[in-house]
Coordinates of C-alpha atoms in Angstrom, one line a residue:
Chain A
X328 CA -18.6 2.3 -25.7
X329 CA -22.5 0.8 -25.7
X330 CA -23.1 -0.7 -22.5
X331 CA -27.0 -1.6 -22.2
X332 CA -28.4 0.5 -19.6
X333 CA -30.0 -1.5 -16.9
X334 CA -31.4 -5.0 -17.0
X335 CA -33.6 -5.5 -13.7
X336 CA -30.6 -6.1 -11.6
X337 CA -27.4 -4.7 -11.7
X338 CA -25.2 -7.5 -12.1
X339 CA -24.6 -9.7 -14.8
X340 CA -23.9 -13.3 -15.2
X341 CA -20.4 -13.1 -15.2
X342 CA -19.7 -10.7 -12.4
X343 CA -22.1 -13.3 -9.8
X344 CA -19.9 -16.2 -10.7
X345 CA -16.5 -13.5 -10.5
X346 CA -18.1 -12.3 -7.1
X347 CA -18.4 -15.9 -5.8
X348 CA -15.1 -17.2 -7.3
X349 CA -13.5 -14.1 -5.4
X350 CA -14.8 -15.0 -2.0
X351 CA -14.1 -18.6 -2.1
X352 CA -10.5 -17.7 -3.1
X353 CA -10.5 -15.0 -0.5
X354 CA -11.3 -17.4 2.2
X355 CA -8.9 -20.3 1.1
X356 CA -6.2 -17.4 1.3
X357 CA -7.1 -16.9 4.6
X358 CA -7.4 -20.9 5.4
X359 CA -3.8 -21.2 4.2
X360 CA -2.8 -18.1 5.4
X361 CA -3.7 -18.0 9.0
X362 CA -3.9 -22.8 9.9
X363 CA -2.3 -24.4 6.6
X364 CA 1.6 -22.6 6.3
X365 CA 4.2 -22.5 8.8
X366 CA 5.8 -19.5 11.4
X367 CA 8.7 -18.0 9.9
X368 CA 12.2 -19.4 11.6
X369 CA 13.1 -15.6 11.9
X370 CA 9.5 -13.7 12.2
X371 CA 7.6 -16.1 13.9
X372 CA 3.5 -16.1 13.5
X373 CA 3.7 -12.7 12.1
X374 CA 5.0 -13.8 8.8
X375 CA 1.2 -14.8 7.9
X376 CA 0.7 -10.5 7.3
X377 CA 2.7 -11.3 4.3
X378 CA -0.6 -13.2 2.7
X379 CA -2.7 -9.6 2.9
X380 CA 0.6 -7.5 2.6
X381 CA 2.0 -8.2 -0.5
X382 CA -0.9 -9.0 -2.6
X383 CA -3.0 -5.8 -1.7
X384 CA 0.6 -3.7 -2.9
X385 CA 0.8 -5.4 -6.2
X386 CA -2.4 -4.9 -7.0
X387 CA -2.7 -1.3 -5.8
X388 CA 0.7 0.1 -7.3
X389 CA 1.3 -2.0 -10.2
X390 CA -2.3 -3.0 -11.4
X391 CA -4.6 -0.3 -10.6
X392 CA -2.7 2.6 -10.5
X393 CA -1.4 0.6 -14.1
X394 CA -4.6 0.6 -15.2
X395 CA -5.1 4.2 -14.1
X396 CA -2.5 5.4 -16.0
X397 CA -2.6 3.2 -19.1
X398 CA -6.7 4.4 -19.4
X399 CA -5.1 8.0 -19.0
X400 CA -2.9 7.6 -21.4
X401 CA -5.4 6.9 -23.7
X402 CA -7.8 9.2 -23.0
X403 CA -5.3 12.1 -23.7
X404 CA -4.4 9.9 -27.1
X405 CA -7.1 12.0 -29.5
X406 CA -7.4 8.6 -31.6
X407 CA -8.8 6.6 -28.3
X408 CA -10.3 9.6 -26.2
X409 CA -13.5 8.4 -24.9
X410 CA -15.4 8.9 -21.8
X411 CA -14.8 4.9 -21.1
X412 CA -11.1 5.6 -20.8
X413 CA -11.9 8.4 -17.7
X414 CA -14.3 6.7 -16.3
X415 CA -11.9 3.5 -16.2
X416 CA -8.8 5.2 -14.8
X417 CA -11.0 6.9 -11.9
X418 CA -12.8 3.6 -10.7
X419 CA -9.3 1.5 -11.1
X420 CA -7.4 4.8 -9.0
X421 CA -10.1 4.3 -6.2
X422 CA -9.7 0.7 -5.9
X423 CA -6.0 1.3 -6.1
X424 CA -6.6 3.8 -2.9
X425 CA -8.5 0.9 -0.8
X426 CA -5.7 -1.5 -1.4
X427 CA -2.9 0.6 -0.8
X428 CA -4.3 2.0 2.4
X429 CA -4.9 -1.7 3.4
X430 CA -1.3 -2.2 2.7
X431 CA -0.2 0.9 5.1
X432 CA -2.9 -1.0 7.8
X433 CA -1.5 -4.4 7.5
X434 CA 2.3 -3.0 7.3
X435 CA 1.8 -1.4 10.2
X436 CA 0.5 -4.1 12.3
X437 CA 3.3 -6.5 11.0
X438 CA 6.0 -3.8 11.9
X439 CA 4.9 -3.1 15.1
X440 CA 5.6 -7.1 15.5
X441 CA 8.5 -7.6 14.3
X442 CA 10.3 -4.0 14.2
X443 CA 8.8 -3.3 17.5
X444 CA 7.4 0.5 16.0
X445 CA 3.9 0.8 13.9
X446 CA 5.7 3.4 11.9
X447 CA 9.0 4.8 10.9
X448 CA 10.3 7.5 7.9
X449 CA 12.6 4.7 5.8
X450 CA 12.6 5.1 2.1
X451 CA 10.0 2.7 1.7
X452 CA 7.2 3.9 4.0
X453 CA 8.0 7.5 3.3
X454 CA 7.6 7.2 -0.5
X455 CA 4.4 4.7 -0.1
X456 CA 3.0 7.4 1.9
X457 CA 3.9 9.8 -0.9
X458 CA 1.8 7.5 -3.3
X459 CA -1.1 6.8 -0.5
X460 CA -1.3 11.2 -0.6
X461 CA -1.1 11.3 -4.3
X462 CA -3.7 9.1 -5.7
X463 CA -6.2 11.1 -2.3
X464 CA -5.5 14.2 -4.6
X465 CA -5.8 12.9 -7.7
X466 CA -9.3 11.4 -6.8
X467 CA -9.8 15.3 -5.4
X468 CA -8.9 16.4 -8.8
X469 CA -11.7 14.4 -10.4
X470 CA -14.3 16.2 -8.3
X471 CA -12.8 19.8 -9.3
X472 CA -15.8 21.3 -10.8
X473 CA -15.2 21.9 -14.9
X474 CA -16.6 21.2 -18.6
X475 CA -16.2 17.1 -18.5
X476 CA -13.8 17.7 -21.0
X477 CA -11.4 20.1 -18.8
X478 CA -12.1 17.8 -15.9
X479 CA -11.2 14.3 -17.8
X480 CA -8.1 15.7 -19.4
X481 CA -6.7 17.6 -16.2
X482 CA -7.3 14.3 -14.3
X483 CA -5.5 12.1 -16.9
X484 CA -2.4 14.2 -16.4
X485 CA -2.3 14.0 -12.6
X486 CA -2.9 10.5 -13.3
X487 CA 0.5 10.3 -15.1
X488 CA 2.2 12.1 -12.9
X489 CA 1.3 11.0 -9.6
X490 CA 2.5 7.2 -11.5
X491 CA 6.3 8.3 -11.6
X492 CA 6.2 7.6 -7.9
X493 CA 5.7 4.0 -8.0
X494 CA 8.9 3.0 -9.9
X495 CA 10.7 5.1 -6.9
X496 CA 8.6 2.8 -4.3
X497 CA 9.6 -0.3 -5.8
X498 CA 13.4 0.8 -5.9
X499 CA 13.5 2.7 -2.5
X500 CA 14.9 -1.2 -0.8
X501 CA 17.3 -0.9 -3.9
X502 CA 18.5 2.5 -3.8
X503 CA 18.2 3.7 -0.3
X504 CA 19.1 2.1 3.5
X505 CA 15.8 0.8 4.5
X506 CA 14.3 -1.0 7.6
X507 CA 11.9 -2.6 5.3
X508 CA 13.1 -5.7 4.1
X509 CA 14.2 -6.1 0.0
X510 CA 12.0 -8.0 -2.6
X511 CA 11.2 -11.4 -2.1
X512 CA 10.3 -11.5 -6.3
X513 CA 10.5 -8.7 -7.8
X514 CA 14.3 -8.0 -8.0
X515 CA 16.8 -8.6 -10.7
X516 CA 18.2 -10.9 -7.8
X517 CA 15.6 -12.3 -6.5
X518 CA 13.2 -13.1 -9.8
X519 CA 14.5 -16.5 -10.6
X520 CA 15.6 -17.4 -7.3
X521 CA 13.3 -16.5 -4.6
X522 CA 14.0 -17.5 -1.0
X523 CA 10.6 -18.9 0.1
X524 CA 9.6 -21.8 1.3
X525 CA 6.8 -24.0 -0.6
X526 CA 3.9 -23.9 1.3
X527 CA 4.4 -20.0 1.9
X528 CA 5.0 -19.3 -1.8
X529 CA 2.3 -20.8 -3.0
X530 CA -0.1 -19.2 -0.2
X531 CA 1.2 -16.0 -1.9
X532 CA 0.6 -16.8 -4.7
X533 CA -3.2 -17.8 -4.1
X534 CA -3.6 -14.7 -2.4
X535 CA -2.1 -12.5 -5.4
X536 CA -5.1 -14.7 -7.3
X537 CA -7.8 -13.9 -4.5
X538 CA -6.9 -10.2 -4.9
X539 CA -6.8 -10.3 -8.5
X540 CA -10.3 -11.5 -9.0
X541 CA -11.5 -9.0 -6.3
X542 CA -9.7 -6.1 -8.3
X543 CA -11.6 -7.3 -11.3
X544 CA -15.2 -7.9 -9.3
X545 CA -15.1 -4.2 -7.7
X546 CA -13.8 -3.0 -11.5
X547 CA -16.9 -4.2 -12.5
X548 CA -19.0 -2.5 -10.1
X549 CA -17.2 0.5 -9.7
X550 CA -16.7 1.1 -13.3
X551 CA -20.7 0.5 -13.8
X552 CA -21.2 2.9 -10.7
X553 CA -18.9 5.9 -12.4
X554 CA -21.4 5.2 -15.4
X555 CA -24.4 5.9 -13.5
X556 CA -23.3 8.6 -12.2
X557 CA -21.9 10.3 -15.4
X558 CA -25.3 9.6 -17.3
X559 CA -27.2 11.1 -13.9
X560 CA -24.8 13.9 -14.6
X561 CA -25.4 14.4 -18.1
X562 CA -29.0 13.9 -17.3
X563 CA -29.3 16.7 -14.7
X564 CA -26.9 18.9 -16.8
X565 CA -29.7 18.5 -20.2
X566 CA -32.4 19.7 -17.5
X567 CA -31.1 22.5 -17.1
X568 CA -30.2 23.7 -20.7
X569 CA -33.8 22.9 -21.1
X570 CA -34.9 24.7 -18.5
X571 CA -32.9 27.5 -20.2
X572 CA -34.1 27.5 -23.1
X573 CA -38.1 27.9 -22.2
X574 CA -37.2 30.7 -20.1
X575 CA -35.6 32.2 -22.7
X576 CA -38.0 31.7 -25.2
X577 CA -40.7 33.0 -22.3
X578 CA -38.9 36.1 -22.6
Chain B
X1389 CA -0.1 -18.8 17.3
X1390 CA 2.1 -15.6 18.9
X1391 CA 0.9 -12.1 18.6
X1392 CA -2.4 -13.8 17.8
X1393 CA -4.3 -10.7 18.5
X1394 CA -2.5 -8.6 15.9
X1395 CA -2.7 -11.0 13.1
X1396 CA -6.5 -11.9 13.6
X1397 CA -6.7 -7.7 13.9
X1398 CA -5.3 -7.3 10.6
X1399 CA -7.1 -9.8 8.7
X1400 CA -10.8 -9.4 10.4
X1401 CA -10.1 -5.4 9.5
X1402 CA -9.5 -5.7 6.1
X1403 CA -12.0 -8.0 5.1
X1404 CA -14.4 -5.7 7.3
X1405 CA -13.1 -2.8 5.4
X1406 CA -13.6 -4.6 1.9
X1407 CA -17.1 -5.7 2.2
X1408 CA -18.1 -2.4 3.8
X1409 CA -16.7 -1.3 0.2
X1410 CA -18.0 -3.6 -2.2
X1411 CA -21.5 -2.9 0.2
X1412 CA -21.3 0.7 -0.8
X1413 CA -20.5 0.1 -4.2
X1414 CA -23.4 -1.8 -4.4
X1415 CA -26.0 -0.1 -2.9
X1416 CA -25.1 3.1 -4.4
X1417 CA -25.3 1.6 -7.9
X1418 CA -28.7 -0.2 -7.0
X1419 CA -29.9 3.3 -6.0
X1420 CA -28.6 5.3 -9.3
X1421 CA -29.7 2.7 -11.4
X1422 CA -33.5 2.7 -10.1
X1423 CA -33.2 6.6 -10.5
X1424 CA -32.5 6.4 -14.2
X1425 CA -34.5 3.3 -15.3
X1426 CA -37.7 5.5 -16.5
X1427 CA -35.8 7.5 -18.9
X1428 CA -33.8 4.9 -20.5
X1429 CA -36.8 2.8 -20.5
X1430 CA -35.1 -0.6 -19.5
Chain C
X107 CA -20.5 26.7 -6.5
X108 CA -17.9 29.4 -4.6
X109 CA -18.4 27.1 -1.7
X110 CA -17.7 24.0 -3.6
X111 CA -14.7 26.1 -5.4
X112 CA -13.6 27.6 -1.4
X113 CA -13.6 23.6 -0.3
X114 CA -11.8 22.1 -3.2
X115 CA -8.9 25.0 -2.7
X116 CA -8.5 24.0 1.0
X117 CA -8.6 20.0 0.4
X118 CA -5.7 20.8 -2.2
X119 CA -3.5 23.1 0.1
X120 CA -4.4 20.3 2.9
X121 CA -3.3 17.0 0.1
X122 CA -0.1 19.5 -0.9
X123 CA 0.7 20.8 2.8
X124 CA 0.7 16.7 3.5
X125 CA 2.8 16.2 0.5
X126 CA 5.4 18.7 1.6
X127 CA 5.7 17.6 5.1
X128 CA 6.6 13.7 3.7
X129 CA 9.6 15.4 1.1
X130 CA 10.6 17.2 3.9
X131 CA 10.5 13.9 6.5
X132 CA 11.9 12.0 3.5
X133 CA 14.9 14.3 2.5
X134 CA 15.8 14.6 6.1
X135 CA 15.4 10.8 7.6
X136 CA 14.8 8.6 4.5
X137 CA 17.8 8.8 2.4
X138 CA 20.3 8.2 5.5
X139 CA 18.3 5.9 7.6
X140 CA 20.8 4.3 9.2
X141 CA 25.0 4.4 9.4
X142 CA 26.4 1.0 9.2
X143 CA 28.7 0.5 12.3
X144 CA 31.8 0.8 10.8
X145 CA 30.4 3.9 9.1
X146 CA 29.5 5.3 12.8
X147 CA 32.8 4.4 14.4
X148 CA 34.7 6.1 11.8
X149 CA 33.1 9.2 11.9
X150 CA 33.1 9.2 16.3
X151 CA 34.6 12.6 16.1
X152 CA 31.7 14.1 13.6
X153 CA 28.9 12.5 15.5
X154 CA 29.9 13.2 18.9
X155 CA 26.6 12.8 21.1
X156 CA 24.3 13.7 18.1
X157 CA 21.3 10.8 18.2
X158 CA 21.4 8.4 15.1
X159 CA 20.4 5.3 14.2
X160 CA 23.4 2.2 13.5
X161 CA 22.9 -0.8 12.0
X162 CA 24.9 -4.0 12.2
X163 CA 24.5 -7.8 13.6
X164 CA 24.5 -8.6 16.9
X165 CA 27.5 -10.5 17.8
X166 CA 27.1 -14.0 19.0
X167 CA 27.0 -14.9 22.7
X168 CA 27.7 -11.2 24.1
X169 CA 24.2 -10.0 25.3
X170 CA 23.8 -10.4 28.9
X171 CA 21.4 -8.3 31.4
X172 CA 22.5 -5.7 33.6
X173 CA 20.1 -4.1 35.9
X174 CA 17.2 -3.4 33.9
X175 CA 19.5 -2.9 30.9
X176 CA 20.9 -5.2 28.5
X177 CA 24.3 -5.2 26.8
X178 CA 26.0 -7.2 23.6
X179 CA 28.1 -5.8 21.0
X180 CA 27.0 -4.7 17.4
X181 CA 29.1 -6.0 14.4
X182 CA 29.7 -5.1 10.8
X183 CA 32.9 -4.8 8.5
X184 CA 34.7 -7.0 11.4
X185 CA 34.4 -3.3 13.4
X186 CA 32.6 -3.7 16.6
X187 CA 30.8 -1.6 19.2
X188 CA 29.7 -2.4 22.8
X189 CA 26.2 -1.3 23.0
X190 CA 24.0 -0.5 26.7
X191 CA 20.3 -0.9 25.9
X192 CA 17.7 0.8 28.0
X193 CA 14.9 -1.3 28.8
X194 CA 13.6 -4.8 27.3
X195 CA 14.9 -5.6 23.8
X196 CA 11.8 -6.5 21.4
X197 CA 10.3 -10.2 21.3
X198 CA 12.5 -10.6 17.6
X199 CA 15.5 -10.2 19.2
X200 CA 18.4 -12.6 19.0
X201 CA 22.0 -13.0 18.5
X202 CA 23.1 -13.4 15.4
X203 CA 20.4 -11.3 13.9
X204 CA 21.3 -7.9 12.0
X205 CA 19.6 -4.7 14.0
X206 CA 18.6 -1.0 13.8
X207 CA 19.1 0.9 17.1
X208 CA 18.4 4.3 17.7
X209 CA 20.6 6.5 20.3
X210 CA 24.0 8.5 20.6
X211 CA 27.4 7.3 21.4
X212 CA 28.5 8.2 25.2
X213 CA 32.0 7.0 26.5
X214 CA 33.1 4.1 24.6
X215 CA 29.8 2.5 24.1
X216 CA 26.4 2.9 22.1
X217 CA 23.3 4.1 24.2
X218 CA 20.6 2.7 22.9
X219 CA 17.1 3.2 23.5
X220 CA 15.1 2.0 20.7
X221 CA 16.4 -1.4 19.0
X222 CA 14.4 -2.3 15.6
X223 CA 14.9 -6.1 14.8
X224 CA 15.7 -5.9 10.6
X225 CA 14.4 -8.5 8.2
X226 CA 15.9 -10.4 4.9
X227 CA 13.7 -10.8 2.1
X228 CA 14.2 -14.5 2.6
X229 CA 11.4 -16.6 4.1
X230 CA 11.9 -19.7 5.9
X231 CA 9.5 -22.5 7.4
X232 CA 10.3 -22.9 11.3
X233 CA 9.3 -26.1 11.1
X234 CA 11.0 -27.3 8.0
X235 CA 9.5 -30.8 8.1
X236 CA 6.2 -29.5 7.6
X237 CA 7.4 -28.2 3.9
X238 CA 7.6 -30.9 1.6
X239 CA 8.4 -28.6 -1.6
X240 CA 10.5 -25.6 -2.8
X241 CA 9.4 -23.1 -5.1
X242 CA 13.0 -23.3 -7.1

């Protein structure tokens, strides 16, 4: 992977106009979201959570922490291992992190509206607090001191592993009682026959675009960020092997 | 609007809680990147 | 570098001690949230005045105040149960709506102190005029 070093700024082209396209979407979500669509027959006002909610959970379970694991994959693949892949799955697992903790923030406000408690130990919550704790440690993991190589491939296994968790999120509605409601879209029931009116589906659906350019804008800065640091890294690590080795041919 | 308060909460906090992010991001890249320039002679 | 090492060992027993207490609220609470009301009446005898939550609708026309309480009856599987709820019932709540309450049986009714207002997946427009299309 050649990436040029450093131009005088940081960004490129592409990532100003990505940045900008993000935070006009952003606030057109929020236009729509919070004056445009209508109060839910059943959940009132509080049905406009569901603009942040949903969009911040797809793209933390099923995009970062897909990316995550995908890049891990690959890294522990011999015929793809590169330091791209690690450095990928780390930045994508933080983003990931952010967004899901948003989606435990925003939950909580909407169920203290409309279930009356912030919190409550259902499938659903329980097992996204599971995921919320896993991806914390595997970000610890990272940071376990180790030859890059130990480090990289011990991370890409957590990686995997903490991922087996996300199928049991998405199912927990399915397979367990929950107070949390089922899936609006992403059921074998619901998929082709969604129950959601117009102007609130397609409000979603602009906010699964907002956060999907702004997963892509922070990818690009966070993955460049993890690069910097790596080549600091190297950098300091090459100091000291030359250090080293004029002491030792002092001596 | 009901429960105005709780709504306008939840959205004004996480899009606080994303710039302060992409802010961090930033500047800490801006930083590394003005550390290494010399070597890498860019 | 020990230090480092002596940190990293206590942020892992901290993420796994965090872990294990979620299995351990998950195995005892998650997998039985709730008994359905028919469920709870049929096992009376079992549950005797253990707390629990029960789920069902709330039955049409039968909530009225009493004191600082409020009573209706809780349906599902055509089985009913009169419920006493201490205290307000949440802004949500309305007949005809499917609930979660929390409480114990005592006597012949449900005491209830707790009542969590359940929601479909299904999202409608209160003011349906405003919605000119359907996403079908």
């Amino acid at each position: 992977m050649t990436i040029s070093p450093s131009s005088a700024s940081t960004s490129s082209r592409t990532t100003t106009i990505l940045g900008w396209l993000t935070v006009v979407s952003l606030a057109l979500t929020a236009v729509m979201a919070l004056v445009i669509s209508p109060a839910d027959v059943n959940m009132g006002d509080s049905v406009r959570l569901l603009y942040l909610h949903v969009p911040t959970a797809w793209l933390a379970m099923y995009v970062s922490f897909g990316v995550t694991t995908l890049a891990s994959v690959l890294y522990l693949w011999k015929r793809t291992r590169s330091r791209f892949w690690d450095l990928t799955a780390g930045a994508s697992a933080e983003i990931g992190v952010l967004f899901l903790g948003l989606t435990l923030l925003i939950g909580a406000i909407w169920g203290r509206i409309t279930w009356g408690v912030w919190w409550t130990w259902d499938a659903r919550l329980t097992t996204t607090a599971v995921l919320f704790v896993l991806y914390i440690g595997y970000l610890a993991v990272r940071k376990v001191p180790a030859s890059p190589e130990v480090q990289s491939r011990r991370a890409a296994i957590v990686a995997i592993a903490a991922f087996l968790d996300v199928p049991i999120v998405h199912f927990a509605v399915e397979w367990w009682r929950t107070l949390h409601q089922d899936a609006t879209f992403l059921s074998d029931r619901r998929l082709l026959d969604p129950q959601i009116g117009g102007t609130m589906a397609w409000t979603l659906f602009l906010g699964v675009v907002a956060f999907t350019l702004l997963y892509c804008w922070l990818m690009a800065h966070r993955f460049r960020l993890a690069w910097l640091e790596d080549r600091l890294a190297d950098r300091a690590m090459q100091v000291a092997i030359d250090e080293r080795r004029a002491e030792a041919v002092q001596s | 609007m009901n429960d105005a308060g709780y709504i306008f909460a939840g959205y004004f906090s996480t899009f606080a809680i994303l710039a302060g992010y992409a802010a961090w991001v930033i500047r800490r890249k801006r930083s590394l990147s003005r550390l290494l320039r010399p070597e890498d002679g860019a | 570098m020990i230090d480092t090492r002596r940190r990293l060992w206590l942020a892992g027993i901290v993420v796994l001690a965090a872990l294990g207490f979620l299995v351990f609220q998950g195995l005892g609470n998650a997998t039985l949230y709730f008994r359905t009301a028919d469920e709870a009446v049929a096992q009376r005898d079992q549950l005797g005045d253990r707390r629990f939550r029960i789920e069902g609708d709330v039955v049409d026309g039968s909530v009225r105040q009493v004191g600082n309480d409020v009573s209706f009856t809780l349906t599902k599987a055509s089985v009913e149960v009169p419920v006493r709820h201490k205290g307000d019932p949440p802004e949500l709540f309305r007949p005809g709506i499917p609930v979660v309450l929390e409480g114990r049986f005592q006597g012949d009714y449900f005491s209830s102190d707790r009542i969590l207002v359940r929601h479909s997946e299904t999202y409608v427009a209160e003011n349906p005029e405003r919605v000119t299309t359907t996403l079908r």
